[in-house]
Amino acid sequence: MPGLLSSPVCLTVIWFLSWSLCPSCAQILTDEVSGVQYGHLESNVTLACGKSQIRIPVVWHLNHSSALPWHKVTSNGSLILMHVDHSAQGIYSCYDNQGLLLHSVKLRLGHPPGLLSVSCQVPNHTYVRCSWVESVATFLPAQYNASFRGNGQEWRPCVVDIVRKHCDVDRPAFWQTIHTLRITATNALGSETTYARFKLHELLKPDPPESVLVKELEGFPKRLIVSWTFPASWPLHDAFPLVFQIRYRPLGSMYWSEIYSEESPVVIFDALAGHLHQVQIRARDEVNAESQWSEWSPLLLARPWEVFTTPDPTEEVPPELFFPINTKPETSTAKSHNPVLEDEGSLGLVILLVLFSVVILITVLSLIYVMWVRQRRHDHVTKQELTSMVDFKHLFLIGPF
C-alpha cells in the first residue's frame, strides 16, 4: 500500500483533487514566499494579502504577534498602516480564518535620497578623491553613480566605493579652471542628483612630509639639523617642486621660529643651548601660490649637542652633585641655584648706586653754592673800592678852595 501511494500516478491524482477541491490551499503554496516592501516614514502604507482576488476574512500578524500599530483592514483583506514610524517595521503575515498562512512580506521604512554634501581632496596633480555625506537620513541602502568633467569636456566616470562613500578620478584635466562632479543617489523610494563645482588648483593640498628626523650637530650647542622626504603621494618631484616650512621652538615657549626651504636637510642656527625643542614641517606646491599647505608633520622633540665633562677625581665633589635641586634636564641652566639671593644682591647694588648718586649731587650743589658766595663777596668788595675811589677823587678836586 505505501508503494502504491508513492507511485507517480497516485501523486498526480492527489495533486489534481487538491487543486479542484481546495483552491485556497493552492493559494497558500503560491503566495507563501516572502518579499520586501518599502514605505515612506510618517505616511500611510498599504500591505496586500498576496495576489489573490478572493475576498475572505483574514487576520494580520506583525513578527508573529497579533499586536499591530495603528491600522485598519479593508474588505479585500489589505492592511493599511496609519502614519507609520520605525516601530512599524517588521514581517507582516496574513492568515485565513482557519489559521493558514496566505502571505507574508517584510516592511522597511525610510525616506528618498536628498542632496549630498560633497568635498574633494587633491593630494597631487594626477589624482582627485571626492567624498560625500547624506543631508537626509534615509534609513535605506542606496546606490551611487558619479561622473566628472572639466569645462567643455565629456563626462567621465568617477570610480565609486559605495561602502566608504567616495569616488576617485585619475589624471584629471588640471589645466581646466572649473570642474564639475555629478552624483546620483538612488534607493527604493526615489533618487536625487547633486552637482558640485570646484577649482582643482585651489584644492591642491599635498600630504605631510615623511621620514622627518631632527638631530643634534656635534660640536655646535646652538644648532639642530632637520631632514625629511617628499610624501609618497607626490610622485613628480622635478615637474612639480614643493616648498617646505619648518617651525621650531624651545619646549614650553609660546612662540615659533620659522624657516623655508626647497631641499632637505636644513640647519637651525639659533636653537637654545641645553633645551629641548619642538620641531614640525609642512609642504606646499612651490609654483601654485593658490594651493594649500599640507597638515603639519607629527611633533618631534630634540636637544642640541651638549658638552659632557667628567670631574677630576682629586677634587672635592660638591654636595649638590649628590643631591641635585632640579633633576629635569630641560630646565637646568648655568644660573645660580638660589634666585632669592641673586635678587637681594641686585637690590643692594641698586641702593648703593642711588646713595652714591645722591652724595655726588650734594657735593656738586655745595661747590656751586660756595662759588656763588665767593663771587658775591668779590662783587661787594669791588663795589666798595669803587665808591672809595669816587669819594677820594671828589675830596681832591674840592680841596684847594
Short mmCIF file of C-alpha atoms in Angstrom, two decimals:
data_model
loop_
_atom_site.label_atom_id
_atom_site.label_comp_id
_atom_site.label_asym_id
_atom_site.label_seq_id
_atom_site.Cartn_x
_atom_site.Cartn_y
_atom_site.Cartn_z
CA MET A 1 0.00 0.00 0.00
CA PRO A 2 2.73 2.56 0.77
CA GLY A 3 4.34 1.74 -2.55
CA LEU A 4 1.05 2.45 -4.33
CA LEU A 5 0.66 5.88 -2.67
CA SER A 6 4.19 6.86 -3.62
CA SER A 7 3.79 5.99 -7.27
CA PRO A 8 3.83 8.91 -9.79
CA VAL A 9 0.30 8.20 -11.00
CA CYS A 10 -1.14 8.29 -7.49
CA LEU A 11 0.69 11.53 -6.62
CA THR A 12 -0.65 13.17 -9.79
CA VAL A 13 -4.24 12.17 -8.90
CA ILE A 14 -3.86 13.51 -5.34
CA TRP A 15 -2.48 16.86 -6.61
CA PHE A 16 -5.38 17.21 -9.10
CA LEU A 17 -8.01 16.50 -6.43
CA SER A 18 -6.42 19.01 -4.03
CA TRP A 19 -6.41 21.70 -6.74
CA SER A 20 -10.06 21.07 -7.58
CA LEU A 21 -11.43 20.77 -4.05
CA CYS A 22 -9.24 23.30 -2.16
CA PRO A 23 -8.22 26.31 -4.27
CA SER A 24 -7.31 28.23 -1.12
CA CYS A 25 -4.71 25.58 -0.31
CA ALA A 26 -3.15 26.15 -3.75
CA GLN A 27 -3.08 29.89 -2.93
CA ILE A 28 -1.05 29.10 0.20
CA LEU A 29 1.58 27.28 -1.85
CA THR A 30 1.96 30.02 -4.47
CA ASP A 31 1.93 33.06 -2.13
CA GLU A 32 3.93 31.70 0.78
CA VAL A 33 7.29 33.19 -0.36
CA SER A 34 8.03 36.45 1.48
CA GLY A 35 9.14 39.66 -0.29
CA VAL A 36 10.24 43.16 0.78
CA GLN A 37 8.04 46.21 0.57
CA TYR A 38 9.31 49.79 1.16
CA GLY A 39 7.29 52.64 2.56
CA HIS A 40 7.68 56.32 3.48
CA LEU A 41 8.03 57.19 7.13
CA GLU A 42 5.23 59.31 8.64
CA SER A 43 2.80 58.31 5.88
CA ASN A 44 0.14 55.61 5.29
CA VAL A 45 1.35 52.25 3.98
CA THR A 46 -0.88 49.59 2.39
CA LEU A 47 0.03 45.89 2.53
CA ALA A 48 -1.92 43.47 0.30
CA CYS A 49 -2.62 39.91 1.41
CA GLY A 50 -0.99 38.30 -1.60
CA LYS A 51 -2.16 38.50 -5.20
CA SER A 52 -5.43 36.59 -4.76
CA GLN A 53 -8.64 38.48 -5.54
CA ILE A 54 -10.76 36.12 -3.39
CA ARG A 55 -12.37 38.12 -0.58
CA ILE A 56 -12.09 36.04 2.55
CA PRO A 57 -11.73 37.16 6.17
CA VAL A 58 -8.02 37.48 7.11
CA VAL A 59 -6.04 38.12 10.25
CA TRP A 60 -2.74 40.06 10.20
CA HIS A 61 0.26 39.48 12.48
CA LEU A 62 3.46 41.51 12.93
CA ASN A 63 6.52 39.40 13.74
CA HIS A 64 4.19 36.50 14.73
CA SER A 65 2.28 38.75 17.15
CA SER A 66 -1.32 39.94 16.84
CA ALA A 67 -0.33 43.36 18.26
CA LEU A 68 -0.29 45.82 15.35
CA PRO A 69 0.37 49.57 15.11
CA TRP A 70 -2.46 51.95 14.29
CA HIS A 71 -4.21 50.38 11.29
CA LYS A 72 -7.34 49.27 9.51
CA VAL A 73 -8.17 46.24 7.31
CA THR A 74 -10.08 46.72 4.04
CA SER A 75 -12.79 44.44 2.65
CA ASN A 76 -10.33 42.69 0.34
CA GLY A 77 -8.02 41.85 3.25
CA SER A 78 -5.41 44.60 2.70
CA LEU A 79 -3.79 46.14 5.79
CA ILE A 80 -3.46 49.96 5.93
CA LEU A 81 -0.91 51.21 8.45
CA MET A 82 -1.58 54.80 9.53
CA HIS A 83 1.21 57.41 9.85
CA VAL A 84 3.96 54.82 10.31
CA ASP A 85 7.19 55.23 12.27
CA HIS A 86 10.19 52.94 12.76
CA SER A 87 8.31 50.69 15.18
CA ALA A 88 6.06 49.59 12.31
CA GLN A 89 8.90 47.81 10.50
CA GLY A 90 8.99 44.01 10.50
CA ILE A 91 7.49 40.91 8.88
CA TYR A 92 3.74 41.06 8.28
CA SER A 93 1.77 37.85 7.74
CA CYS A 94 -1.89 37.35 6.84
CA TYR A 95 -3.87 34.20 7.75
CA ASP A 96 -7.32 32.93 6.81
CA ASN A 97 -9.99 32.17 9.39
CA GLN A 98 -8.61 28.65 9.75
CA GLY A 99 -5.14 29.96 10.71
CA LEU A 100 -3.46 29.00 7.46
CA LEU A 101 -0.73 31.37 6.16
CA LEU A 102 -1.76 33.17 2.99
CA HIS A 103 1.06 35.69 2.51
CA SER A 104 3.98 37.34 4.29
CA VAL A 105 6.00 40.44 3.47
CA LYS A 106 8.86 42.35 5.11
CA LEU A 107 8.24 46.08 5.54
CA ARG A 108 11.11 48.60 5.54
CA LEU A 109 10.56 52.31 6.09
CA GLY A 110 12.65 55.36 5.24
CA HIS A 111 12.98 58.46 3.07
CA PRO A 112 14.05 59.06 -0.53
CA PRO A 113 17.58 60.49 -1.00
CA GLY A 114 18.28 64.19 -0.60
CA LEU A 115 21.10 66.40 -1.84
CA LEU A 116 24.60 65.31 -0.82
CA SER A 117 27.29 67.35 0.92
CA VAL A 118 30.37 66.89 -1.28
CA SER A 119 34.06 67.60 -0.59
CA CYS A 120 37.11 66.78 -2.70
CA GLN A 121 40.78 66.21 -1.86
CA VAL A 122 43.61 66.76 -4.36
CA PRO A 123 46.88 65.35 -2.92
CA ASN A 124 48.74 65.81 -6.24
CA HIS A 125 48.22 66.86 -9.87
CA THR A 126 47.18 63.40 -11.09
CA TYR A 127 44.56 62.26 -8.60
CA VAL A 128 41.26 63.51 -7.15
CA ARG A 129 39.12 61.87 -4.46
CA CYS A 130 35.63 63.20 -3.73
CA SER A 131 33.56 62.04 -0.77
CA TRP A 132 30.04 62.85 0.33
CA VAL A 133 27.69 62.82 3.29
CA GLU A 134 23.93 62.42 3.10
CA SER A 135 22.00 65.53 4.14
CA VAL A 136 18.91 63.37 4.79
CA ALA A 137 18.94 60.20 6.90
CA THR A 138 17.14 57.80 4.55
CA PHE A 139 17.49 54.63 6.71
CA LEU A 140 17.64 52.66 3.45
CA PRO A 141 20.52 51.28 1.35
CA ALA A 142 21.46 53.44 -1.62
CA GLN A 143 23.34 53.10 -4.88
CA TYR A 144 25.56 55.88 -6.25
CA ASN A 145 26.55 56.80 -9.78
CA ALA A 146 29.23 59.50 -10.16
CA SER A 147 30.85 61.26 -13.12
CA PHE A 148 33.37 64.06 -13.51
CA ARG A 149 34.34 66.60 -16.17
CA GLY A 150 36.16 69.86 -16.85
CA ASN A 151 34.74 72.83 -18.72
CA GLY A 152 33.66 71.84 -22.21
CA GLN A 153 34.71 68.20 -21.75
CA GLU A 154 32.77 64.97 -21.89
CA TRP A 155 31.60 63.31 -18.69
CA ARG A 156 33.98 60.61 -17.50
CA PRO A 157 33.30 58.05 -14.74
CA CYS A 158 34.34 58.65 -11.16
CA VAL A 159 35.02 55.19 -9.70
CA VAL A 160 32.67 54.75 -6.71
CA ASP A 161 33.31 52.99 -3.41
CA ILE A 162 29.76 52.54 -2.06
CA VAL A 163 30.84 51.45 1.43
CA ARG A 164 33.18 54.40 2.06
CA LYS A 165 31.02 56.81 0.02
CA HIS A 166 33.72 58.30 -2.17
CA CYS A 167 34.87 58.16 -5.78
CA ASP A 168 38.27 58.53 -7.47
CA VAL A 169 39.41 60.25 -10.68
CA ASP A 170 42.83 59.54 -12.21
CA ARG A 171 44.66 62.14 -14.29
CA PRO A 172 42.06 64.92 -14.35
CA ALA A 173 42.38 67.84 -16.78
CA PHE A 174 44.25 70.03 -14.31
CA TRP A 175 44.60 72.90 -16.77
CA GLN A 176 40.83 73.41 -16.79
CA THR A 177 39.69 76.22 -14.46
CA ILE A 178 36.36 74.76 -13.27
CA HIS A 179 35.47 71.09 -12.75
CA THR A 180 32.07 69.55 -12.04
CA LEU A 181 31.19 66.38 -10.14
CA ARG A 182 27.75 64.78 -10.68
CA ILE A 183 26.50 62.20 -8.16
CA THR A 184 23.12 60.44 -8.36
CA ALA A 185 21.90 58.66 -5.23
CA THR A 186 19.14 56.07 -5.66
CA ASN A 187 17.19 53.95 -3.17
CA ALA A 188 13.87 52.07 -3.22
CA LEU A 189 11.87 55.26 -2.70
CA GLY A 190 13.47 57.58 -5.27
CA SER A 191 16.64 59.30 -6.48
CA GLU A 192 18.39 62.68 -6.26
CA THR A 193 21.27 64.17 -8.30
CA THR A 194 23.84 66.52 -6.78
CA TYR A 195 26.21 68.79 -8.74
CA ALA A 196 29.40 70.16 -7.15
CA ARG A 197 31.71 72.69 -8.84
CA PHE A 198 35.28 73.43 -7.71
CA LYS A 199 38.77 74.53 -8.79
CA LEU A 200 41.42 71.85 -8.61
CA HIS A 201 44.35 74.26 -8.30
CA GLU A 202 42.78 75.76 -5.16
CA LEU A 203 42.10 72.33 -3.64
CA LEU A 204 45.64 71.09 -4.27
CA LYS A 205 46.97 70.09 -0.82
CA PRO A 206 49.96 67.75 -0.50
CA ASP A 207 50.23 65.14 2.20
CA PRO A 208 52.65 65.98 5.06
CA PRO A 209 56.38 65.32 4.53
CA GLU A 210 57.53 61.88 5.60
CA SER A 211 60.54 60.38 7.44
CA VAL A 212 61.12 63.60 9.37
CA LEU A 213 64.25 63.48 11.58
CA VAL A 214 65.75 66.07 13.94
CA LYS A 215 69.29 65.51 15.21
CA GLU A 216 71.99 67.41 17.05
CA LEU A 217 75.04 68.73 15.23
CA GLU A 218 78.14 67.61 17.09
CA GLY A 219 80.30 70.45 18.32
CA PHE A 220 77.56 73.08 17.95
CA PRO A 221 75.46 73.65 21.09
CA LYS A 222 73.01 76.00 19.30
CA ARG A 223 72.29 74.01 16.14
CA LEU A 224 69.87 71.28 15.07
CA ILE A 225 69.69 69.54 11.70
CA VAL A 226 66.26 68.66 10.21
CA SER A 227 65.76 66.19 7.34
CA TRP A 228 62.70 64.75 5.57
CA THR A 229 61.46 63.12 2.35
CA PHE A 230 58.70 64.01 -0.10
CA PRO A 231 55.26 62.49 0.64
CA ALA A 232 54.79 59.21 -1.20
CA SER A 233 51.63 60.56 -2.87
CA TRP A 234 53.63 63.31 -4.63
CA PRO A 235 55.48 61.36 -7.36
CA LEU A 236 56.55 64.10 -9.76
CA HIS A 237 59.31 65.82 -7.76
CA ASP A 238 61.01 67.56 -10.66
CA ALA A 239 57.92 68.64 -12.61
CA PHE A 240 56.06 69.92 -9.54
CA PRO A 241 58.53 71.00 -6.82
CA LEU A 242 57.47 71.57 -3.23
CA VAL A 243 58.43 74.28 -0.77
CA PHE A 244 58.75 73.32 2.90
CA GLN A 245 58.10 75.31 6.07
CA ILE A 246 59.95 74.25 9.24
CA ARG A 247 58.86 75.65 12.58
CA TYR A 248 60.59 75.14 15.94
CA ARG A 249 60.54 76.46 19.50
CA PRO A 250 62.00 75.60 22.91
CA LEU A 251 59.76 73.31 24.90
CA GLY A 252 57.33 75.45 26.91
CA SER A 253 57.63 78.55 24.71
CA MET A 254 54.55 80.10 23.08
CA TYR A 255 56.36 81.48 20.03
CA TRP A 256 57.54 79.63 16.91
CA SER A 257 60.51 80.42 14.71
CA GLU A 258 60.20 79.54 11.00
CA ILE A 259 62.48 78.54 8.13
CA TYR A 260 61.52 78.00 4.46
CA SER A 261 63.44 75.62 2.23
CA GLU A 262 63.14 73.72 -1.03
CA GLU A 263 65.61 70.98 -0.14
CA SER A 264 66.43 68.68 2.75
CA PRO A 265 68.24 68.89 5.15
CA VAL A 266 68.04 72.27 6.90
CA VAL A 267 70.24 73.51 9.77
CA ILE A 268 68.73 75.53 12.62
CA PHE A 269 71.38 78.00 13.82
CA ASP A 270 69.64 79.71 16.75
CA ALA A 271 68.48 76.84 18.96
CA LEU A 272 68.55 77.47 22.71
CA ALA A 273 71.53 75.63 24.15
CA GLY A 274 70.70 72.89 26.64
CA HIS A 275 66.93 72.89 25.99
CA LEU A 276 64.54 70.50 24.29
CA HIS A 277 62.94 71.86 21.11
CA GLN A 278 59.68 71.05 19.32
CA VAL A 279 60.00 70.74 15.53
CA GLN A 280 57.37 70.32 12.76
CA ILE A 281 57.35 70.61 8.97
CA ARG A 282 54.74 71.01 6.23
CA ALA A 283 54.73 71.35 2.41
CA ARG A 284 53.03 73.25 -0.42
CA ASP A 285 53.25 73.37 -4.20
CA GLU A 286 56.04 75.82 -4.99
CA VAL A 287 54.62 77.12 -8.28
CA ASN A 288 50.91 77.34 -7.42
CA ALA A 289 50.54 80.15 -4.88
CA GLU A 290 46.78 79.44 -4.54
CA SER A 291 47.30 75.87 -3.37
CA GLN A 292 47.02 74.83 0.27
CA TRP A 293 49.65 73.92 2.84
CA SER A 294 49.72 70.32 3.95
CA GLU A 295 48.98 69.34 7.53
CA TRP A 296 51.90 69.61 9.94
CA SER A 297 54.03 66.54 10.43
CA PRO A 298 53.92 64.86 13.86
CA LEU A 299 55.65 66.85 16.61
CA LEU A 300 59.27 65.84 17.27
CA LEU A 301 61.50 66.66 20.27
CA ALA A 302 65.26 67.20 20.05
CA ARG A 303 68.03 68.81 22.10
CA PRO A 304 71.17 70.50 20.69
CA TRP A 305 74.58 69.00 21.28
CA GLU A 306 75.97 69.43 24.81
CA VAL A 307 79.46 69.16 26.29
CA PHE A 308 79.71 66.44 28.92
CA THR A 309 82.75 66.85 31.22
CA THR A 310 83.97 64.33 33.81
CA PRO A 311 85.08 65.82 37.17
CA ASP A 312 88.70 65.46 38.37
CA PRO A 313 88.73 62.61 40.96
CA THR A 314 91.31 64.52 43.05
CA GLU A 315 88.96 67.48 43.51
CA GLU A 316 86.35 67.50 46.21
CA VAL A 317 82.90 66.85 44.77
CA PRO A 318 80.35 69.45 45.93
CA PRO A 319 77.41 68.04 47.91
CA GLU A 320 74.89 69.45 45.41
CA LEU A 321 76.10 66.94 42.81
CA PHE A 322 74.84 64.15 45.05
CA PHE A 323 71.60 65.92 45.90
CA PRO A 324 70.61 68.00 42.86
CA ILE A 325 67.86 70.55 43.37
CA ASN A 326 66.28 70.06 39.92
CA THR A 327 66.65 66.80 38.02
CA LYS A 328 64.83 67.93 34.86
CA PRO A 329 67.48 68.46 32.15
CA GLU A 330 65.30 70.71 30.04
CA THR A 331 65.05 73.30 32.82
CA SER A 332 68.67 73.27 34.02
CA THR A 333 70.73 76.37 33.19
CA ALA A 334 74.07 77.89 34.13
CA LYS A 335 72.45 80.38 36.50
CA SER A 336 72.67 80.36 40.33
CA HIS A 337 70.55 77.79 42.14
CA ASN A 338 69.34 80.49 44.67
CA PRO A 339 67.36 83.18 42.80
CA VAL A 340 66.33 84.86 46.09
CA LEU A 341 69.97 85.64 46.98
CA GLU A 342 70.53 86.95 43.48
CA ASP A 343 67.56 89.30 43.80
CA GLU A 344 68.74 90.57 47.21
CA GLY A 345 72.26 91.20 45.88
CA SER A 346 70.87 93.11 42.91
CA LEU A 347 68.68 95.24 45.20
CA GLY A 348 71.67 96.10 47.45
CA LEU A 349 73.71 97.13 44.43
CA VAL A 350 70.90 99.41 43.24
CA ILE A 351 70.65 101.05 46.70
CA LEU A 352 74.43 101.70 46.78
CA LEU A 353 74.30 103.26 43.33
CA VAL A 354 71.44 105.55 44.40
CA LEU A 355 73.28 106.65 47.59
CA PHE A 356 76.44 107.33 45.63
CA SER A 357 74.48 109.42 43.14
CA VAL A 358 72.90 111.44 45.97
CA VAL A 359 76.33 112.13 47.53
CA ILE A 360 77.72 113.25 44.19
CA LEU A 361 74.72 115.53 43.63
CA ILE A 362 75.07 117.11 47.10
CA THR A 363 78.79 117.68 46.55
CA VAL A 364 78.21 119.36 43.20
CA LEU A 365 75.49 121.59 44.62
CA SER A 366 77.75 122.52 47.58
CA LEU A 367 80.57 123.53 45.20
CA ILE A 368 78.21 125.61 43.14
CA TYR A 369 76.93 127.37 46.28
CA VAL A 370 80.45 128.10 47.57
CA MET A 371 81.48 129.51 44.21
CA TRP A 372 78.36 131.66 44.14
CA VAL A 373 79.06 133.05 47.67
CA ARG A 374 82.66 133.84 46.76
CA GLN A 375 81.59 135.61 43.62
CA ARG A 376 79.05 137.59 45.61
CA ARG A 377 81.68 138.71 48.11
CA HIS A 378 84.08 139.60 45.33
CA ASP A 379 81.47 141.79 43.70
CA HIS A 380 80.74 143.54 47.01
CA VAL A 381 84.42 144.33 47.66
CA THR A 382 84.83 145.67 44.15
CA LYS A 383 81.86 147.95 44.66
CA GLN A 384 83.28 149.33 47.92
CA GLU A 385 86.61 150.03 46.27
CA LEU A 386 84.95 151.97 43.50
CA THR A 387 82.97 154.03 46.00
CA SER A 388 86.11 154.90 47.96
CA MET A 389 87.91 156.00 44.82
CA VAL A 390 85.00 158.23 43.83
CA ASP A 391 84.96 159.90 47.30
CA PHE A 392 88.70 160.42 47.23
CA LYS A 393 88.57 162.00 43.81
CA HIS A 394 85.82 164.33 44.96
CA LEU A 395 87.83 165.45 48.01
CA PHE A 396 90.88 166.01 45.82
CA LEU A 397 89.00 168.24 43.45
CA ILE A 398 87.43 170.48 46.10
CA GLY A 399 90.48 170.59 48.44
CA PRO A 400 92.38 173.83 47.27
CA PHE A 401 89.35 176.10 47.56
#
